[in-house]
Amino acid sequence: MKFYKDHYDVVIVGGGLAGMAACLQLQAKGVKDILILEKHNMPGGLATDFVRNGIEIEATLHEMMSIGPKNDRLKVGQFFDEMGVDIDWLHVPECYRVVLPNSGIDVTLHEGYENAAREVDAAVPGTYEKVKELLLLCRRVYDSMNYLSTHQMSKVQMLLKHPDFVKTAGYSATEVIKTFNLPQKAVEILTPYWIYVGNPMDTLPFTIYAFLMADYFTGSYVCRGFSHEMSMKLQAKCEENGAQYEFKQEVEKILVKDNKVYGVRTRRGDEIHCDYVISGPYPNKVYTQMIEPLSEVPTGAIKMINGLRLSVCPVSVIMMLEGTPESNGIYNYSTFSGETMDTNKIWANYSNITEPYNYITTICLNFANPDSIPAGMTQVSITALVPVKPFLDVKEEDYYDLKRRLANEMIETYIREVGKIDFRKNITEIEVTTPMTISHYVGAWKGSIYGYTHSMDNHAIARLQMKEKDHFIQGLEFAGAHGMSGDGMGPQITNGRAAAKFVLEAMDKQKEAAK
């Protein structure tokens, strides 16, 4: 009996969160003949963990957005529920603590727009009303984005029903925030999340900033079983619904004839035929290496990828420490700290690897998931989300010394600026990840996991508007960090669903044409 069928409706290249979300969305709409090909021996891509000395350690997930409580789910949490994927979500206790010694700032903000406004006001008196209105504006833009992602509207209808979205769409985060005339200290307190989209505030679209702020200040979650719980349960549900899911099957080629996909070829030589392909690999790799023959790649596709700029990638120090968080100088789940909150200066600093990073984020899992951490131990990670480019010229013989230096500098920075307790003697396990780590384990293009940067001319709304023009090969869709909604684990679910939606629309058109 043949290992693969003669033909599938859809082949999904990559069993990450986006690929599995696409599979479940297709299955929910009646598409059952689906094959998922994953190059590794586990599902989920970067949504995973690892084990050291019998201790399970979260590899990547800081916070899951758009989940919501059981009685009031947001779109990602609702999707999991509707698909029958039962995740044990744990509520994160705060949004963040921001520590900027040079600005005299040490403030912790919690979820709820009014709560956050009062906490900013406590640190910067007289700002309550303005901060609250800014956060409520973010929420209105957030609601509009969610609505418009699933509903077609004319420009006139958008202006009438979503005026705040339309009015702010062409402006940067800095430009819109300036209209509120907030003191600089308050602006700095409201800026830390910029790091999760990897663009300075002056060039970050307010639309993206607004969505991020509204989502995070609604409340965030993590999985009791770490991000690997999501991956395993999504995979199980895909297979339960009838998908064929194969591990250690790397796709080398996407087969195209007359501008239409007709199959894929694996590294071991299996040629598998299908009507549609959903690609986890970046368009950069697909259009330059994977399409067979390359003569089927339109010139427009090469122009598009040449015009895109890769976003950031994590340099992370992931540790297990002996002792409680407090005994190691760690007091919060999420802490942003640094020398400055001038995002242009931070970006300039991040764009080289010769000086210590001047802005970091620290996550201590104990405060959100205490039962999954061994008693008397602390699980903590320190991260800088930096451009990939500075790492491209690192020589192999210099790599390990670079990792050690970066890790030590980031630990020293946290101790100096926040914790005041040197916990290095308590480290029992440590892993350091860089773009090279990402490239090695998941094959992401040049080690980038955050897709393409959100710029004024290339963000979620611009991508949606350009969808038809940027669609170069029939039957080929993309789902991953490089997808329409951008980076992060929550957006991966949205990106997968969007890819499935486009496949379903193409199927409907094909059926209509056949009548």
Short mmCIF file of C-alpha atoms in Angstrom, two decimals:
data_model
loop_
_atom_site.label_atom_id
_atom_site.label_comp_id
_atom_site.label_asym_id
_atom_site.label_seq_id
_atom_site.Cartn_x
_atom_site.Cartn_y
_atom_site.Cartn_z
CA MET A 1 0.00 0.00 0.00
CA LYS A 2 1.30 3.47 -0.90
CA PHE A 3 2.33 5.73 1.96
CA TYR A 4 0.67 8.77 0.36
CA LYS A 5 -2.59 9.01 -1.56
CA ASP A 6 -2.54 9.76 -5.27
CA HIS A 7 -4.11 13.15 -4.62
CA TYR A 8 -5.07 15.52 -1.77
CA ASP A 9 -7.27 18.58 -1.72
CA VAL A 10 -4.73 20.52 0.33
CA VAL A 11 -1.12 19.94 1.35
CA ILE A 12 0.10 22.05 4.27
CA VAL A 13 3.86 22.54 4.38
CA GLY A 14 4.82 22.87 8.04
CA GLY A 15 2.93 21.73 11.11
CA GLY A 16 3.28 24.93 13.13
CA LEU A 17 0.40 26.73 14.81
CA ALA A 18 -0.61 28.52 11.60
CA GLY A 19 -0.58 25.35 9.52
CA MET A 20 -2.66 23.45 12.06
CA ALA A 21 -5.11 26.35 12.45
CA ALA A 22 -5.52 26.37 8.67
CA CYS A 23 -6.19 22.64 8.74
CA LEU A 24 -8.85 22.92 11.43
CA GLN A 25 -10.54 25.85 9.68
CA LEU A 26 -10.68 23.88 6.41
CA GLN A 27 -12.02 20.82 8.21
CA ALA A 28 -14.71 22.93 9.89
CA LYS A 29 -15.89 23.94 6.40
CA GLY A 30 -16.01 20.39 5.09
CA VAL A 31 -12.54 19.94 3.55
CA LYS A 32 -11.30 16.60 4.83
CA ASP A 33 -8.60 15.43 2.41
CA ILE A 34 -5.64 17.26 3.97
CA LEU A 35 -1.98 16.29 4.35
CA ILE A 36 0.35 18.09 6.78
CA LEU A 37 4.08 17.59 6.21
CA GLU A 38 6.35 18.57 9.10
CA LYS A 39 10.15 18.45 8.86
CA HIS A 40 10.66 17.82 12.59
CA ASN A 41 9.55 15.05 14.92
CA MET A 42 7.15 17.26 16.90
CA PRO A 43 4.33 19.63 15.95
CA GLY A 44 4.11 23.33 16.62
CA GLY A 45 7.40 24.73 15.36
CA LEU A 46 8.53 27.23 17.98
CA ALA A 47 5.49 26.56 20.15
CA THR A 48 7.42 23.97 22.10
CA ASP A 49 9.47 23.27 25.20
CA PHE A 50 12.54 21.25 26.14
CA VAL A 51 13.62 19.10 29.07
CA ARG A 52 16.85 19.48 31.06
CA ASN A 53 17.63 17.20 34.00
CA GLY A 54 14.02 16.08 34.03
CA ILE A 55 12.69 19.64 34.23
CA GLU A 56 10.35 20.89 31.51
CA ILE A 57 11.22 24.40 30.32
CA GLU A 58 9.10 26.70 28.13
CA ALA A 59 11.03 27.58 24.98
CA THR A 60 9.21 30.61 23.60
CA LEU A 61 5.71 31.60 24.74
CA HIS A 62 5.55 34.77 26.83
CA GLU A 63 1.85 35.53 26.55
CA MET A 64 -1.05 34.38 24.38
CA MET A 65 -3.26 37.19 23.17
CA SER A 66 -6.94 37.29 22.14
CA ILE A 67 -7.97 34.43 24.46
CA GLY A 68 -10.33 35.95 27.04
CA PRO A 69 -12.05 34.28 30.01
CA LYS A 70 -14.33 31.28 29.48
CA ASN A 71 -17.49 33.35 29.62
CA ASP A 72 -16.23 36.05 27.25
CA ARG A 73 -13.80 34.58 24.75
CA LEU A 74 -11.90 36.72 22.29
CA LYS A 75 -11.33 35.53 18.72
CA VAL A 76 -8.37 33.17 19.28
CA GLY A 77 -9.84 31.66 22.44
CA GLN A 78 -13.17 31.30 20.66
CA PHE A 79 -11.47 29.49 17.79
CA PHE A 80 -9.91 26.93 20.13
CA ASP A 81 -13.26 26.37 21.81
CA GLU A 82 -15.17 26.05 18.53
CA MET A 83 -12.62 23.58 17.17
CA GLY A 84 -12.88 21.44 20.31
CA VAL A 85 -9.27 22.05 21.35
CA ASP A 86 -9.39 22.20 25.14
CA ILE A 87 -6.43 24.23 26.42
CA ASP A 88 -5.91 24.79 30.14
CA TRP A 89 -5.42 28.56 29.96
CA LEU A 90 -3.81 30.33 32.92
CA HIS A 91 -4.38 34.04 33.42
CA VAL A 92 -1.26 36.22 33.48
CA PRO A 93 -1.32 38.35 36.66
CA GLU A 94 -0.28 41.69 35.13
CA CYS A 95 0.43 43.42 31.85
CA TYR A 96 3.94 44.53 32.69
CA ARG A 97 6.31 46.28 35.03
CA VAL A 98 8.49 48.92 33.38
CA VAL A 99 11.74 49.95 35.06
CA LEU A 100 13.68 52.88 33.58
CA PRO A 101 16.14 54.10 36.23
CA ASN A 102 17.34 57.06 34.13
CA SER A 103 13.75 58.34 33.88
CA GLY A 104 12.81 57.58 37.48
CA ILE A 105 10.18 55.09 36.32
CA ASP A 106 9.22 51.89 38.12
CA VAL A 107 5.54 51.21 37.39
CA THR A 108 3.43 48.08 37.13
CA LEU A 109 0.33 48.11 34.92
CA HIS A 110 -2.54 45.63 35.09
CA GLU A 111 -5.28 44.70 32.64
CA GLY A 112 -8.36 46.84 32.22
CA TYR A 113 -8.23 50.20 30.47
CA GLU A 114 -9.47 52.13 33.47
CA ASN A 115 -7.13 50.25 35.84
CA ALA A 116 -4.15 51.02 33.65
CA ALA A 117 -5.13 54.68 33.33
CA ARG A 118 -5.32 55.01 37.12
CA GLU A 119 -1.93 53.32 37.54
CA VAL A 120 -0.32 55.68 35.05
CA ASP A 121 -2.04 58.59 36.81
CA ALA A 122 -0.58 57.46 40.14
CA ALA A 123 2.88 57.76 38.64
CA VAL A 124 2.15 60.88 36.57
CA PRO A 125 -0.69 62.79 38.28
CA GLY A 126 -3.27 64.48 36.09
CA THR A 127 -3.05 62.02 33.19
CA TYR A 128 -5.97 59.72 33.98
CA GLU A 129 -8.53 61.08 31.51
CA LYS A 130 -6.09 61.36 28.61
CA VAL A 131 -4.59 57.90 29.14
CA LYS A 132 -8.01 56.35 29.47
CA GLU A 133 -9.16 57.99 26.22
CA LEU A 134 -5.99 56.82 24.44
CA LEU A 135 -6.59 53.25 25.57
CA LEU A 136 -10.26 53.42 24.60
CA LEU A 137 -9.23 54.73 21.17
CA CYS A 138 -6.94 51.71 20.91
CA ARG A 139 -9.89 49.49 21.74
CA ARG A 140 -12.10 51.05 19.09
CA VAL A 141 -9.40 50.56 16.46
CA TYR A 142 -8.97 46.98 17.70
CA ASP A 143 -12.70 46.27 17.36
CA SER A 144 -12.74 47.78 13.87
CA MET A 145 -9.78 45.67 12.76
CA ASN A 146 -11.45 42.50 13.99
CA TYR A 147 -14.70 43.42 12.23
CA LEU A 148 -13.10 44.48 8.95
CA SER A 149 -10.99 41.32 8.80
CA THR A 150 -14.18 39.33 8.17
CA HIS A 151 -16.52 41.87 6.54
CA GLN A 152 -16.37 43.69 3.22
CA MET A 153 -17.16 47.42 3.33
CA SER A 154 -17.03 50.40 1.00
CA LYS A 155 -14.81 53.34 1.95
CA VAL A 156 -17.90 55.42 2.77
CA GLN A 157 -19.29 52.70 5.06
CA MET A 158 -15.91 52.39 6.79
CA LEU A 159 -15.78 56.13 7.42
CA LEU A 160 -19.33 56.17 8.81
CA LYS A 161 -19.09 53.06 11.00
CA HIS A 162 -15.38 52.95 11.85
CA PRO A 163 -14.30 56.61 11.94
CA ASP A 164 -11.45 56.20 14.45
CA PHE A 165 -9.93 53.39 12.44
CA VAL A 166 -10.06 55.47 9.24
CA LYS A 167 -8.79 58.69 10.87
CA THR A 168 -5.74 57.08 12.48
CA ALA A 169 -4.86 54.53 9.77
CA GLY A 170 -2.29 56.73 8.01
CA TYR A 171 -0.37 57.84 11.10
CA SER A 172 2.42 56.44 13.23
CA ALA A 173 2.06 55.58 16.90
CA THR A 174 4.14 58.63 17.81
CA GLU A 175 1.99 60.98 15.74
CA VAL A 176 -1.32 59.86 17.26
CA ILE A 177 -0.04 59.73 20.84
CA LYS A 178 1.29 63.30 20.50
CA THR A 179 -2.26 64.56 19.96
CA PHE A 180 -3.06 63.62 23.57
CA ASN A 181 -0.40 66.02 24.93
CA LEU A 182 0.75 63.56 27.57
CA PRO A 183 3.88 64.19 29.66
CA GLN A 184 6.91 62.30 28.34
CA LYS A 185 7.01 60.13 31.45
CA ALA A 186 3.47 58.88 30.78
CA VAL A 187 4.34 58.20 27.13
CA GLU A 188 7.34 56.15 28.21
CA ILE A 189 5.19 54.10 30.59
CA LEU A 190 2.84 53.32 27.66
CA THR A 191 5.57 52.44 25.17
CA PRO A 192 7.18 49.10 26.26
CA TYR A 193 5.13 46.77 24.04
CA TRP A 194 6.70 48.26 20.90
CA ILE A 195 9.38 45.58 21.24
CA TYR A 196 6.88 42.87 20.31
CA VAL A 197 6.38 44.29 16.82
CA GLY A 198 9.94 45.37 16.18
CA ASN A 199 9.62 48.87 14.81
CA PRO A 200 10.42 52.20 16.49
CA MET A 201 7.36 54.17 17.53
CA ASP A 202 8.07 56.86 14.92
CA THR A 203 7.58 54.35 12.09
CA LEU A 204 5.20 51.91 13.79
CA PRO A 205 1.66 52.28 12.41
CA PHE A 206 -0.73 53.43 15.13
CA THR A 207 -3.12 50.73 13.88
CA ILE A 208 -0.66 48.06 15.01
CA TYR A 209 0.18 49.81 18.28
CA ALA A 210 -3.53 50.20 19.03
CA PHE A 211 -4.30 46.55 18.33
CA LEU A 212 -1.40 45.42 20.51
CA MET A 213 -2.33 47.66 23.44
CA ALA A 214 -6.04 46.85 23.32
CA ASP A 215 -5.34 43.13 23.14
CA TYR A 216 -2.78 42.99 25.95
CA PHE A 217 -4.75 45.24 28.27
CA THR A 218 -7.76 42.98 27.85
CA GLY A 219 -5.67 40.28 29.56
CA SER A 220 -3.19 37.61 28.50
CA TYR A 221 -2.82 33.89 29.09
CA VAL A 222 -0.32 31.04 29.05
CA CYS A 223 -0.87 27.28 28.81
CA ARG A 224 -0.54 25.14 31.92
CA GLY A 225 1.28 22.56 29.81
CA PHE A 226 3.48 25.24 28.21
CA SER A 227 3.14 26.12 24.53
CA HIS A 228 3.76 22.47 23.67
CA GLU A 229 0.29 21.72 25.08
CA MET A 230 -1.20 23.87 22.32
CA SER A 231 0.84 22.12 19.66
CA MET A 232 0.07 18.59 20.80
CA LYS A 233 -3.66 19.21 21.19
CA LEU A 234 -3.95 20.98 17.83
CA GLN A 235 -2.15 18.10 16.13
CA ALA A 236 -4.37 15.53 17.84
CA LYS A 237 -7.52 17.37 16.74
CA CYS A 238 -6.31 17.69 13.13
CA GLU A 239 -5.75 13.93 12.99
CA GLU A 240 -8.99 13.17 14.82
CA ASN A 241 -10.79 15.14 12.10
CA GLY A 242 -9.18 13.04 9.38
CA ALA A 243 -6.01 14.87 8.35
CA GLN A 244 -2.87 12.86 7.57
CA TYR A 245 -0.03 14.33 9.62
CA GLU A 246 3.49 13.13 8.82
CA PHE A 247 6.67 14.01 10.71
CA LYS A 248 10.27 14.17 9.46
CA GLN A 249 8.99 14.86 5.95
CA GLU A 250 10.64 18.02 4.66
CA VAL A 251 9.19 19.55 1.52
CA GLU A 252 11.88 20.64 -0.94
CA LYS A 253 9.77 21.69 -3.91
CA ILE A 254 6.34 23.11 -4.64
CA LEU A 255 5.33 21.92 -8.09
CA VAL A 256 3.76 24.44 -10.45
CA LYS A 257 2.53 24.25 -14.03
CA ASP A 258 0.89 27.03 -16.04
CA ASN A 259 0.89 29.28 -12.97
CA LYS A 260 -1.01 26.73 -10.84
CA VAL A 261 0.12 24.49 -8.01
CA TYR A 262 -0.24 20.78 -8.61
CA GLY A 263 1.80 19.20 -5.80
CA VAL A 264 4.95 19.03 -3.71
CA ARG A 265 8.11 16.93 -3.59
CA THR A 266 9.70 15.87 -0.31
CA ARG A 267 13.42 15.61 0.43
CA ARG A 268 13.20 11.81 0.22
CA GLY A 269 11.71 12.08 -3.27
CA ASP A 270 7.97 11.55 -2.77
CA GLU A 271 5.93 13.50 -5.32
CA ILE A 272 2.53 14.28 -3.86
CA HIS A 273 -0.25 15.82 -5.93
CA CYS A 274 -2.85 18.28 -4.67
CA ASP A 275 -5.01 21.24 -5.68
CA TYR A 276 -3.78 23.70 -3.04
CA VAL A 277 -0.63 24.24 -1.00
CA ILE A 278 -0.45 26.27 2.21
CA SER A 279 3.18 27.17 2.87
CA GLY A 280 4.78 27.68 6.26
CA PRO A 281 8.16 28.60 4.69
CA TYR A 282 8.61 32.31 4.00
CA PRO A 283 7.85 33.68 0.52
CA ASN A 284 11.57 34.53 0.30
CA LYS A 285 12.48 30.85 0.37
CA VAL A 286 9.50 29.66 -1.65
CA TYR A 287 9.97 32.05 -4.57
CA THR A 288 13.77 31.71 -4.76
CA GLN A 289 14.31 28.03 -3.93
CA MET A 290 11.16 25.93 -3.72
CA ILE A 291 9.03 26.59 -6.80
CA GLU A 292 9.71 24.00 -9.50
CA PRO A 293 10.43 25.06 -12.16
CA LEU A 294 11.69 28.48 -11.08
CA SER A 295 10.56 29.80 -14.45
CA GLU A 296 7.02 29.69 -13.01
CA VAL A 297 7.91 32.41 -10.48
CA PRO A 298 6.49 35.72 -11.75
CA THR A 299 8.74 38.78 -11.73
CA GLY A 300 6.27 40.47 -9.40
CA ALA A 301 6.90 37.87 -6.70
CA ILE A 302 10.63 38.59 -6.69
CA LYS A 303 9.97 42.33 -6.61
CA MET A 304 7.64 41.85 -3.66
CA ILE A 305 10.07 39.87 -1.50
CA ASN A 306 12.89 42.26 -2.37
CA GLY A 307 10.76 45.09 -1.01
CA LEU A 308 9.99 43.40 2.31
CA ARG A 309 12.11 43.88 5.42
CA LEU A 310 12.48 41.08 7.93
CA SER A 311 11.31 41.90 11.42
CA VAL A 312 13.01 40.94 14.65
CA CYS A 313 14.21 37.70 16.19
CA PRO A 314 14.80 36.85 19.85
CA VAL A 315 18.12 36.72 21.57
CA SER A 316 17.01 34.93 24.72
CA VAL A 317 18.65 33.62 27.86
CA ILE A 318 16.41 30.87 29.29
CA MET A 319 17.29 29.71 32.80
CA MET A 320 16.34 27.54 35.73
CA LEU A 321 17.49 28.95 39.06
CA GLU A 322 17.71 27.47 42.52
CA GLY A 323 15.53 29.37 44.96
CA THR A 324 12.29 31.31 44.72
CA PRO A 325 11.88 34.25 42.33
CA GLU A 326 12.04 36.73 45.20
CA SER A 327 15.29 35.26 46.55
CA ASN A 328 16.75 35.83 43.08
CA GLY A 329 15.57 39.42 42.82
CA ILE A 330 12.60 38.66 40.53
CA TYR A 331 9.23 40.06 41.58
CA ASN A 332 7.00 40.18 38.49
CA TYR A 333 5.82 38.01 35.64
CA SER A 334 6.75 40.49 32.90
CA THR A 335 9.34 43.24 33.29
CA PHE A 336 10.60 45.68 30.67
CA SER A 337 13.76 47.51 31.65
CA GLY A 338 16.47 49.60 30.09
CA GLU A 339 18.56 52.72 29.89
CA THR A 340 16.03 54.53 27.74
CA MET A 341 12.58 54.34 26.20
CA ASP A 342 13.66 56.28 23.12
CA THR A 343 12.81 53.55 20.63
CA ASN A 344 15.03 55.09 17.93
CA LYS A 345 18.03 54.83 20.25
CA ILE A 346 17.06 51.28 21.21
CA TRP A 347 16.71 50.32 17.55
CA ALA A 348 20.14 51.76 16.75
CA ASN A 349 21.58 49.83 19.69
CA TYR A 350 19.85 46.61 18.60
CA SER A 351 21.26 46.98 15.10
CA ASN A 352 24.73 45.94 16.18
CA ILE A 353 26.23 43.19 18.33
CA THR A 354 29.22 45.10 19.64
CA GLU A 355 27.64 46.76 22.67
CA PRO A 356 25.30 45.54 25.43
CA TYR A 357 21.58 45.72 24.67
CA ASN A 358 20.04 48.79 26.29
CA TYR A 359 16.50 47.40 26.56
CA ILE A 360 15.34 43.92 27.62
CA THR A 361 12.21 42.06 28.62
CA THR A 362 12.22 39.52 31.45
CA ILE A 363 9.59 36.83 31.98
CA CYS A 364 9.27 34.72 35.13
CA LEU A 365 6.90 31.82 34.50
CA ASN A 366 6.45 31.12 38.22
CA PHE A 367 4.02 34.02 38.57
CA ALA A 368 1.62 32.69 35.91
CA ASN A 369 2.17 28.92 36.09
CA PRO A 370 3.53 28.10 39.58
CA ASP A 371 2.36 24.48 39.68
CA SER A 372 4.45 23.57 36.64
CA ILE A 373 7.71 24.81 38.16
CA PRO A 374 9.50 22.50 40.63
CA ALA A 375 9.17 23.70 44.21
CA GLY A 376 12.02 25.96 45.26
CA MET A 377 13.02 26.70 41.65
CA THR A 378 12.59 29.68 39.32
CA GLN A 379 12.11 29.61 35.55
CA VAL A 380 13.09 32.91 33.95
CA SER A 381 14.00 34.22 30.50
CA ILE A 382 15.61 37.49 29.46
CA THR A 383 15.06 38.57 25.85
CA ALA A 384 16.02 41.27 23.39
CA LEU A 385 14.08 41.28 20.13
CA VAL A 386 16.63 42.43 17.59
CA PRO A 387 17.05 42.67 13.81
CA VAL A 388 18.45 39.58 12.15
CA LYS A 389 20.94 41.51 10.01
CA PRO A 390 23.75 41.98 12.60
CA PHE A 391 24.03 38.20 12.96
CA LEU A 392 24.39 37.38 9.26
CA ASP A 393 28.16 37.96 9.21
CA VAL A 394 29.02 36.16 12.46
CA LYS A 395 31.76 33.61 11.85
CA GLU A 396 31.32 30.07 13.10
CA GLU A 397 34.45 30.25 15.24
CA ASP A 398 33.14 33.39 16.99
CA TYR A 399 29.58 32.24 17.58
CA TYR A 400 29.80 30.57 20.99
CA ASP A 401 31.88 33.38 22.48
CA LEU A 402 29.27 35.83 21.16
CA LYS A 403 26.42 33.87 22.78
CA ARG A 404 28.21 33.77 26.13
CA ARG A 405 28.96 37.49 26.02
CA LEU A 406 25.41 38.48 25.10
CA ALA A 407 23.94 36.22 27.79
CA ASN A 408 26.22 37.57 30.50
CA GLU A 409 25.55 41.17 29.48
CA MET A 410 21.77 40.66 29.55
CA ILE A 411 21.91 38.99 32.97
CA GLU A 412 24.13 41.78 34.33
CA THR A 413 21.75 44.40 32.92
CA TYR A 414 18.75 42.87 34.69
CA ILE A 415 20.63 42.54 37.97
CA ARG A 416 21.87 46.14 37.82
CA GLU A 417 18.63 47.81 36.73
CA VAL A 418 15.96 45.68 38.40
CA GLY A 419 16.78 42.75 40.65
CA LYS A 420 19.84 43.96 42.59
CA ILE A 421 20.61 40.33 43.49
CA ASP A 422 23.32 38.44 41.57
CA PHE A 423 21.59 35.12 40.85
CA ARG A 424 24.27 33.72 38.53
CA LYS A 425 25.53 31.34 41.21
CA ASN A 426 21.99 29.85 41.35
CA ILE A 427 21.77 28.94 37.66
CA THR A 428 21.23 25.20 37.24
CA GLU A 429 20.24 25.16 33.55
CA ILE A 430 20.79 27.75 30.84
CA GLU A 431 20.10 27.95 27.12
CA VAL A 432 20.89 30.89 24.86
CA THR A 433 18.97 31.34 21.61
CA THR A 434 19.85 33.57 18.67
CA PRO A 435 18.69 33.84 15.05
CA MET A 436 21.10 30.97 14.32
CA THR A 437 19.22 28.80 16.81
CA ILE A 438 15.93 29.56 15.09
CA SER A 439 17.37 28.91 11.64
CA HIS A 440 18.86 25.61 12.76
CA TYR A 441 15.81 24.18 14.49
CA VAL A 442 12.89 25.44 12.41
CA GLY A 443 14.53 26.61 9.18
CA ALA A 444 12.96 30.09 9.34
CA TRP A 445 14.30 32.41 6.66
CA LYS A 446 17.59 33.90 7.96
CA GLY A 447 16.49 32.98 11.48
CA SER A 448 13.56 35.38 11.56
CA ILE A 449 10.44 34.30 13.43
CA TYR A 450 8.56 37.61 13.46
CA GLY A 451 7.80 37.79 9.77
CA TYR A 452 8.03 41.13 8.00
CA THR A 453 8.27 44.38 9.89
CA HIS A 454 5.10 46.43 10.37
CA SER A 455 5.85 49.64 8.49
CA MET A 456 3.52 52.42 7.41
CA ASP A 457 3.20 50.90 3.94
CA ASN A 458 3.25 47.24 4.95
CA HIS A 459 1.13 46.16 7.88
CA ALA A 460 -2.00 44.10 8.39
CA ILE A 461 -4.39 46.52 6.65
CA ALA A 462 -2.02 47.25 3.77
CA ARG A 463 -1.44 43.51 3.32
CA LEU A 464 -5.17 42.86 3.18
CA GLN A 465 -5.65 45.58 0.57
CA MET A 466 -2.79 44.19 -1.53
CA LYS A 467 -3.83 40.56 -1.20
CA GLU A 468 -4.99 40.13 -4.80
CA LYS A 469 -1.98 41.91 -6.31
CA ASP A 470 0.42 39.94 -4.13
CA HIS A 471 -1.14 36.61 -5.11
CA PHE A 472 1.20 35.26 -7.78
CA ILE A 473 0.54 31.51 -8.16
CA GLN A 474 -2.91 29.92 -8.18
CA GLY A 475 -3.49 27.50 -5.35
CA LEU A 476 -0.55 28.74 -3.24
CA GLU A 477 -1.24 30.43 0.10
CA PHE A 478 1.04 31.35 3.00
CA ALA A 479 0.50 30.85 6.72
CA GLY A 480 3.03 31.81 9.36
CA ALA A 481 4.66 34.82 11.00
CA HIS A 482 5.06 36.23 7.50
CA GLY A 483 1.28 36.11 7.03
CA MET A 484 -1.21 38.92 6.94
CA SER A 485 -1.64 39.47 10.68
CA GLY A 486 2.06 39.42 11.47
CA ASP A 487 3.96 37.89 14.34
CA GLY A 488 3.22 36.18 17.64
CA MET A 489 1.48 32.94 18.55
CA GLY A 490 -2.02 34.43 18.66
CA PRO A 491 -1.60 35.96 15.20
CA GLN A 492 -0.39 32.58 13.93
CA ILE A 493 -3.87 31.23 14.56
CA THR A 494 -5.34 34.21 12.69
CA ASN A 495 -2.84 33.80 9.83
CA GLY A 496 -3.72 30.11 9.49
CA ARG A 497 -7.43 30.85 9.42
CA ALA A 498 -6.87 33.57 6.80
CA ALA A 499 -4.96 31.14 4.55
CA ALA A 500 -7.79 28.63 4.89
CA LYS A 501 -10.32 31.35 4.04
CA PHE A 502 -8.51 32.17 0.79
CA VAL A 503 -8.36 28.48 -0.14
CA LEU A 504 -12.08 28.10 0.53
CA GLU A 505 -12.86 31.14 -1.60
CA ALA A 506 -10.79 29.70 -4.45
CA MET A 507 -12.62 26.39 -4.11
CA ASP A 508 -15.96 28.16 -4.32
CA LYS A 509 -14.89 30.02 -7.46
CA GLN A 510 -13.75 26.77 -9.02
CA LYS A 511 -17.12 25.17 -8.28
CA GLU A 512 -18.96 28.12 -9.79
CA ALA A 513 -16.81 27.98 -12.93
CA ALA A 514 -17.52 24.26 -13.31
CA LYS A 515 -21.30 24.77 -13.33
#
